mmCIF file of C-alpha atoms in Angstrom:
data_model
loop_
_atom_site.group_PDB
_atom_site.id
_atom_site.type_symbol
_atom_site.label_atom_id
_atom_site.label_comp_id
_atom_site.label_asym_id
_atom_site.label_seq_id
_atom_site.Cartn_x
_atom_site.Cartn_y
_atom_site.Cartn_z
ATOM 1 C CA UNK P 71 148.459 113.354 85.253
ATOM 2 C CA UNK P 72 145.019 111.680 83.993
ATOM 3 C CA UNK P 73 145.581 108.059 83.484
ATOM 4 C CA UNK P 74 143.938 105.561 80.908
ATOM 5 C CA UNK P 75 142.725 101.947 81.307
ATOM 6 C CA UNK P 76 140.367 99.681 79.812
ATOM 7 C CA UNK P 77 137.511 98.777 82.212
ATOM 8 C CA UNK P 78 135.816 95.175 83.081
ATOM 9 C CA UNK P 79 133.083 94.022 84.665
ATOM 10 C CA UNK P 80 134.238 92.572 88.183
ATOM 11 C CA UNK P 81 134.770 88.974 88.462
ATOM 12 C CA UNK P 82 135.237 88.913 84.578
ATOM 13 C CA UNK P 83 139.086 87.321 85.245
ATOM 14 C CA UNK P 84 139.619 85.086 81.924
ATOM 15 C CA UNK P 85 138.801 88.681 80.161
ATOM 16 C CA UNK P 86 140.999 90.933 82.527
ATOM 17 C CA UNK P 87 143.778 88.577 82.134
ATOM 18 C CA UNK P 88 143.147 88.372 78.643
ATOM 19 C CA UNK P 89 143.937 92.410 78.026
ATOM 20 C CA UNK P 90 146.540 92.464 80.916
ATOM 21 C CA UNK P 91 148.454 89.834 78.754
ATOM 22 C CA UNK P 92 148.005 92.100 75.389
ATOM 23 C CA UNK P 93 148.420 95.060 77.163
ATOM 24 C CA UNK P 94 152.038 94.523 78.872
ATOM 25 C CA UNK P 95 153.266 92.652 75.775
ATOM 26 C CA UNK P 96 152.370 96.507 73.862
ATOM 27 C CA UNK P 97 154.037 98.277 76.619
ATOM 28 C CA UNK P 98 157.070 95.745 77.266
ATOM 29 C CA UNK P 99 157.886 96.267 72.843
ATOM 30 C CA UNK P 100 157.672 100.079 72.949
ATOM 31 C CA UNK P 101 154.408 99.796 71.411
ATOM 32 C CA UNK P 102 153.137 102.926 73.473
ATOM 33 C CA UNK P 103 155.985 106.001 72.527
ATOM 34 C CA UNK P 104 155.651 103.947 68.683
ATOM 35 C CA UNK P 105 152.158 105.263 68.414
ATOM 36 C CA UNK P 106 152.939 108.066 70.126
ATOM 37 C CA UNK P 107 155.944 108.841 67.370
ATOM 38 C CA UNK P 108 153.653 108.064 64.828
ATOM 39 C CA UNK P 109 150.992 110.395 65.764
ATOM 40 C CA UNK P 110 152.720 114.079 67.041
ATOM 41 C CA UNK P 111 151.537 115.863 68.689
ATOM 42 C CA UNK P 112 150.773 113.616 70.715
ATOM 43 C CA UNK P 113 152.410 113.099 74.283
ATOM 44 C CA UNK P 114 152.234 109.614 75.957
ATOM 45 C CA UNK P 115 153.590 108.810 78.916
ATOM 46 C CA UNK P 116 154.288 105.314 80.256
ATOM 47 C CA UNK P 117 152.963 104.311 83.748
ATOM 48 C CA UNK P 118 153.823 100.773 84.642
ATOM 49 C CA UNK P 119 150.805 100.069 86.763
ATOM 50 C CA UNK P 120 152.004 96.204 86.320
ATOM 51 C CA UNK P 121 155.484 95.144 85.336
ATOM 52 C CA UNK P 122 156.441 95.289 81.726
ATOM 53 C CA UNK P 123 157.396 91.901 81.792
ATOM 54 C CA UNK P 124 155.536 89.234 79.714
ATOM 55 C CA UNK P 125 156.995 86.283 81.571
ATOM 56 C CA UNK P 126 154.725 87.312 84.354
ATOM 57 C CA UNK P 127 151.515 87.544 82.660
ATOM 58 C CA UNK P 128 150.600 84.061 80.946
ATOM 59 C CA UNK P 129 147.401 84.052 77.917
ATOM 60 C CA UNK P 130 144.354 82.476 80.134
ATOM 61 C CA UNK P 131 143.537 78.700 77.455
ATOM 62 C CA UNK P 132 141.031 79.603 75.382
ATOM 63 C CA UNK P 133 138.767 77.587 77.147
ATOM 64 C CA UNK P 134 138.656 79.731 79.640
ATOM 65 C CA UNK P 135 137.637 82.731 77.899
ATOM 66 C CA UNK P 136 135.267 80.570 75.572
ATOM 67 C CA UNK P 137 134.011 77.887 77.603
ATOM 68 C CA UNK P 138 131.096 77.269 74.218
ATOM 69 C CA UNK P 139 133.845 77.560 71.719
ATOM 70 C CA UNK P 140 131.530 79.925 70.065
ATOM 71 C CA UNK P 141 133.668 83.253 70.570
ATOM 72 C CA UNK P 142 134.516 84.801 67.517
ATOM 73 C CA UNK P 143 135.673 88.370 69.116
ATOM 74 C CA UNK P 144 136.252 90.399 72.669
ATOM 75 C CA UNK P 145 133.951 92.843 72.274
ATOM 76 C CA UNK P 146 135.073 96.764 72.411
ATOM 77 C CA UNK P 147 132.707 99.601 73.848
ATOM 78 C CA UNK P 148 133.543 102.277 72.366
ATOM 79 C CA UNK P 149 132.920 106.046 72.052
ATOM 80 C CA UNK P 150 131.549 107.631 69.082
ATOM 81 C CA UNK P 151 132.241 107.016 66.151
ATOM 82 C CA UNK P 152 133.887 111.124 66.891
ATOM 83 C CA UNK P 153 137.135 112.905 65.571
ATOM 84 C CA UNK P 154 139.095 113.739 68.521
ATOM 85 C CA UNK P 155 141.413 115.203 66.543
ATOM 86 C CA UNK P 156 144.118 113.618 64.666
ATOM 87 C CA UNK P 157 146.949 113.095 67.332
ATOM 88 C CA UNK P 158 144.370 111.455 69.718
ATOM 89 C CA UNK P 159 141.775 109.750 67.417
ATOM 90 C CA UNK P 160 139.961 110.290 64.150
ATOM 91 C CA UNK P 161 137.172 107.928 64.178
ATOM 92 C CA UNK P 162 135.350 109.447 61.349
ATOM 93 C CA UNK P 163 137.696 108.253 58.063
ATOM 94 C CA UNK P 164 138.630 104.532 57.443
ATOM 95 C CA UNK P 165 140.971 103.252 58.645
ATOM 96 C CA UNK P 166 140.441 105.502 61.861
ATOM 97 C CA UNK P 167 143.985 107.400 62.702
ATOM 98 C CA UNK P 168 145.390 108.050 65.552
ATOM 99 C CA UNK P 169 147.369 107.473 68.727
ATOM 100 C CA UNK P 170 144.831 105.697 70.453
ATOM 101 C CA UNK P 171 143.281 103.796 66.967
ATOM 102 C CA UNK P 172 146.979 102.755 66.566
ATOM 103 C CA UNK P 173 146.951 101.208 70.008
ATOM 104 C CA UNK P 174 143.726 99.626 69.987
ATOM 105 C CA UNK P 175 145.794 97.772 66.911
ATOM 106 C CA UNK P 176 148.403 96.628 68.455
ATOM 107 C CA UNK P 177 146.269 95.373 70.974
ATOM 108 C CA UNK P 178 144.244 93.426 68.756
ATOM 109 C CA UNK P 179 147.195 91.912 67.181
ATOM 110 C CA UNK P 180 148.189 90.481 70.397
ATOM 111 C CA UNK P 181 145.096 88.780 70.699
ATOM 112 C CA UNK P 182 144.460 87.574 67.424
ATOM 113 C CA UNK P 183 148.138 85.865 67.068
ATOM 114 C CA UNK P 184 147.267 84.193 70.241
ATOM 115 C CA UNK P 185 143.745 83.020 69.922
ATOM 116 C CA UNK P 186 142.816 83.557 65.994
ATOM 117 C CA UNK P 187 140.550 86.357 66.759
ATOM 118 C CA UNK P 188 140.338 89.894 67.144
ATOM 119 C CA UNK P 189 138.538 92.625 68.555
ATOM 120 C CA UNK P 190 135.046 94.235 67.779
ATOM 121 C CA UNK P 191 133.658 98.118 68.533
ATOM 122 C CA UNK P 192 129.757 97.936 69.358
ATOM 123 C CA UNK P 193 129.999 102.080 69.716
ATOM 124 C CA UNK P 194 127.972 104.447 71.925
ATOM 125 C CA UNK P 195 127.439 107.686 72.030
ATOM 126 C CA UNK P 196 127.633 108.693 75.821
ATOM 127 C CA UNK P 197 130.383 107.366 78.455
ATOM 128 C CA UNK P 198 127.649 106.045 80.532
ATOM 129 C CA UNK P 199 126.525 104.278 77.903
ATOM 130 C CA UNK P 200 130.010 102.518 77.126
ATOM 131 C CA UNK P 201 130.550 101.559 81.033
ATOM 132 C CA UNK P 202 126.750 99.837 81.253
ATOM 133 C CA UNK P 203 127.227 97.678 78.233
ATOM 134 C CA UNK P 204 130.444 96.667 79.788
ATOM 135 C CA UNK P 205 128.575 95.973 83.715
ATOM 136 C CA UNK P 206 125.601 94.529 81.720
ATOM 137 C CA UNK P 207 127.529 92.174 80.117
ATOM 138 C CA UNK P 208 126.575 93.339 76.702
ATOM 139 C CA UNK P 209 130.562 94.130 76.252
ATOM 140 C CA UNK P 210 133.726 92.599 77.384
ATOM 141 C CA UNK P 211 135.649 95.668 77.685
ATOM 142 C CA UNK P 212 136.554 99.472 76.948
ATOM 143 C CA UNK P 213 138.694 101.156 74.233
ATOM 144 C CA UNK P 214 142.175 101.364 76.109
ATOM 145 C CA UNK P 215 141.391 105.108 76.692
ATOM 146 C CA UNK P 216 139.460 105.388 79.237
ATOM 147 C CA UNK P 217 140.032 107.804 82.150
ATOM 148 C CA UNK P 218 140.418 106.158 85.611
ATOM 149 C CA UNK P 219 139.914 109.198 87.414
ATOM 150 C CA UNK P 220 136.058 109.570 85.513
ATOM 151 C CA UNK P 221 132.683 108.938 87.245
ATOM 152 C CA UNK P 222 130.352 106.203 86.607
ATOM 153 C CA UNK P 223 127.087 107.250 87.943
ATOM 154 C CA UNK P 224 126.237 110.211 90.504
ATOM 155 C CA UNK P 225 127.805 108.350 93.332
ATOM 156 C CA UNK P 226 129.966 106.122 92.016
ATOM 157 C CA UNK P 227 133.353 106.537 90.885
ATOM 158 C CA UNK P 228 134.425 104.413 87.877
ATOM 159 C CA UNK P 229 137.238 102.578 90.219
ATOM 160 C CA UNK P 230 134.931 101.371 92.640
ATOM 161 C CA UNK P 231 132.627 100.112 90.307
ATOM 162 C CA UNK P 232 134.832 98.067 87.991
ATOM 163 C CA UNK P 233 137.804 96.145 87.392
ATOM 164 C CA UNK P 234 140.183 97.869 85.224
ATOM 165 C CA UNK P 235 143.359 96.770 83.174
ATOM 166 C CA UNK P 236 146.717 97.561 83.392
ATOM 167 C CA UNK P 237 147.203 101.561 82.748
ATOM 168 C CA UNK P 238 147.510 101.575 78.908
ATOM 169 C CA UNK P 239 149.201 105.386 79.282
ATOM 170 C CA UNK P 240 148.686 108.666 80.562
ATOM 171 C CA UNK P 241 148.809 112.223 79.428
ATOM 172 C CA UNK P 242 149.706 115.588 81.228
ATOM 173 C CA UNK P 243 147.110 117.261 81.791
ATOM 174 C CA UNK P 244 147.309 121.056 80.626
ATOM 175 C CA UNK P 245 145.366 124.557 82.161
ATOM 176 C CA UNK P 246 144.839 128.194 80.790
ATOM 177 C CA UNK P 247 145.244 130.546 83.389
ATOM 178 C CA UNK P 248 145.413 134.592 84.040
ATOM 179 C CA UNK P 249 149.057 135.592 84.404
ATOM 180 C CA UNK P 250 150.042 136.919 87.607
ATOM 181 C CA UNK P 251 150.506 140.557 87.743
ATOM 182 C CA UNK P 252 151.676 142.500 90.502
ATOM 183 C CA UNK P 253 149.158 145.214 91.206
ATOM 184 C CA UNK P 254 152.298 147.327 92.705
ATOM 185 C CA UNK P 255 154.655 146.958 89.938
ATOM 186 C CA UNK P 256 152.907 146.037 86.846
ATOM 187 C CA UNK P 257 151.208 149.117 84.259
ATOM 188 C CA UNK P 258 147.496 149.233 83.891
ATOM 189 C CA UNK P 259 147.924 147.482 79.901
ATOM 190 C CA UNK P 260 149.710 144.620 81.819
ATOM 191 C CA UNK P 261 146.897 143.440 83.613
ATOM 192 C CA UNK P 262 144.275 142.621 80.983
ATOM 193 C CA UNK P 263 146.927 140.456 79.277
ATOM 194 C CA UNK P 264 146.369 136.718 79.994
ATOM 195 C CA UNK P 265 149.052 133.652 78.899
ATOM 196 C CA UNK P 266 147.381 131.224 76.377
ATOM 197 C CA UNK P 267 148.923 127.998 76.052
ATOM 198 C CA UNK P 268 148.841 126.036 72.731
ATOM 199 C CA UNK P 269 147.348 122.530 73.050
#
């Protein structure tokens, strides 16, 4: 299972509890399997890395997040602009389609009925790139799709390097292999044959 968060610089906590707050009021309305229904193939699955309960997770003021009550968006790093395909993400058409465009909408939403504004892309082209505008400060945050498991430098893992939000969802991960064939049983045609799974 590869899981997905977005990522913040530590110590950032008006911001992290900002997208916490979005992010289980998404989860807690079904928001996830919607996009996920709206976008086949696509296959999300839910991981409640903090309970889906809004009660829990109060909006920080907006003082807190804009102490110069000059902030006019949280600002998104993002990958590309790329077509992942269009279950996953076409960022190449507007408006961009997608399961995880969809999300990042939803998301937004959230915010914007809470505090009056939205969210901004500033895009990049590498993932390194996306996770040092977030540690420099340049960004607030990442797209929600982020892979936990990833690397952020040679020897550093992306976990122990930077706060991350509540896991927006996870996919099952999926491998081509050789089939097995028994050397004893199996004829000589049998064994150049190999099982290809459709992704």
């Amino acid at each position: 299972i590869s899981i997905r968060s977005m990522f913040m610089k530590p110590e950032n906590d008006a911001i992290i509890r900002v997208i916490d707050a979005a992010l289980v009021r998404v989860i807690e309305s079904g928001g996830v399997e919607e996009c996920a229904r709206n976008n086949p193939p696509y296959e999300a699955l839910v991981v409640h890395s903090c309970q889906a309960d809004s009660a829990k997770f109060d909006w920080p003021a907006l003082s807190e997040i804009d102490p110069h009550n000059n902030r006019t968006s949280i600002k998104i790093a993002a990958l590309g602009p790329y077509q992942w395909g269009g279950a996953d993400g076409d960022y190449t058409v507007q408006p961009y389609v997608g399961f995880w465009p969809d999300y990042y909408r939803l998301i937004e939403q959230q915010i914007n009925q809470t505090y009056g504004f939205g969210l901004e892309r500033v895009w990049y082209a590498t993932s390194k790139q996306v996770m040092d505008s977030v540690l420099n400060g340049v960004t607030d945050t990442t797209e929600p799709y982020m892979m936990v498991g990833g690397a952020y430098d040679t020897n550093l893992t992306r976990k122990s390097t930077f706060e991350f939000s509540c896991i927006t969802s996870a996919t099952q991960d999926k491998y081509f292999t050789k089939r097995y064939v028994d050397e004893k049983s199996a004829d000589s045609d049998d064994k150049d044959k190999v099982i290809a799974l459709s992704v």
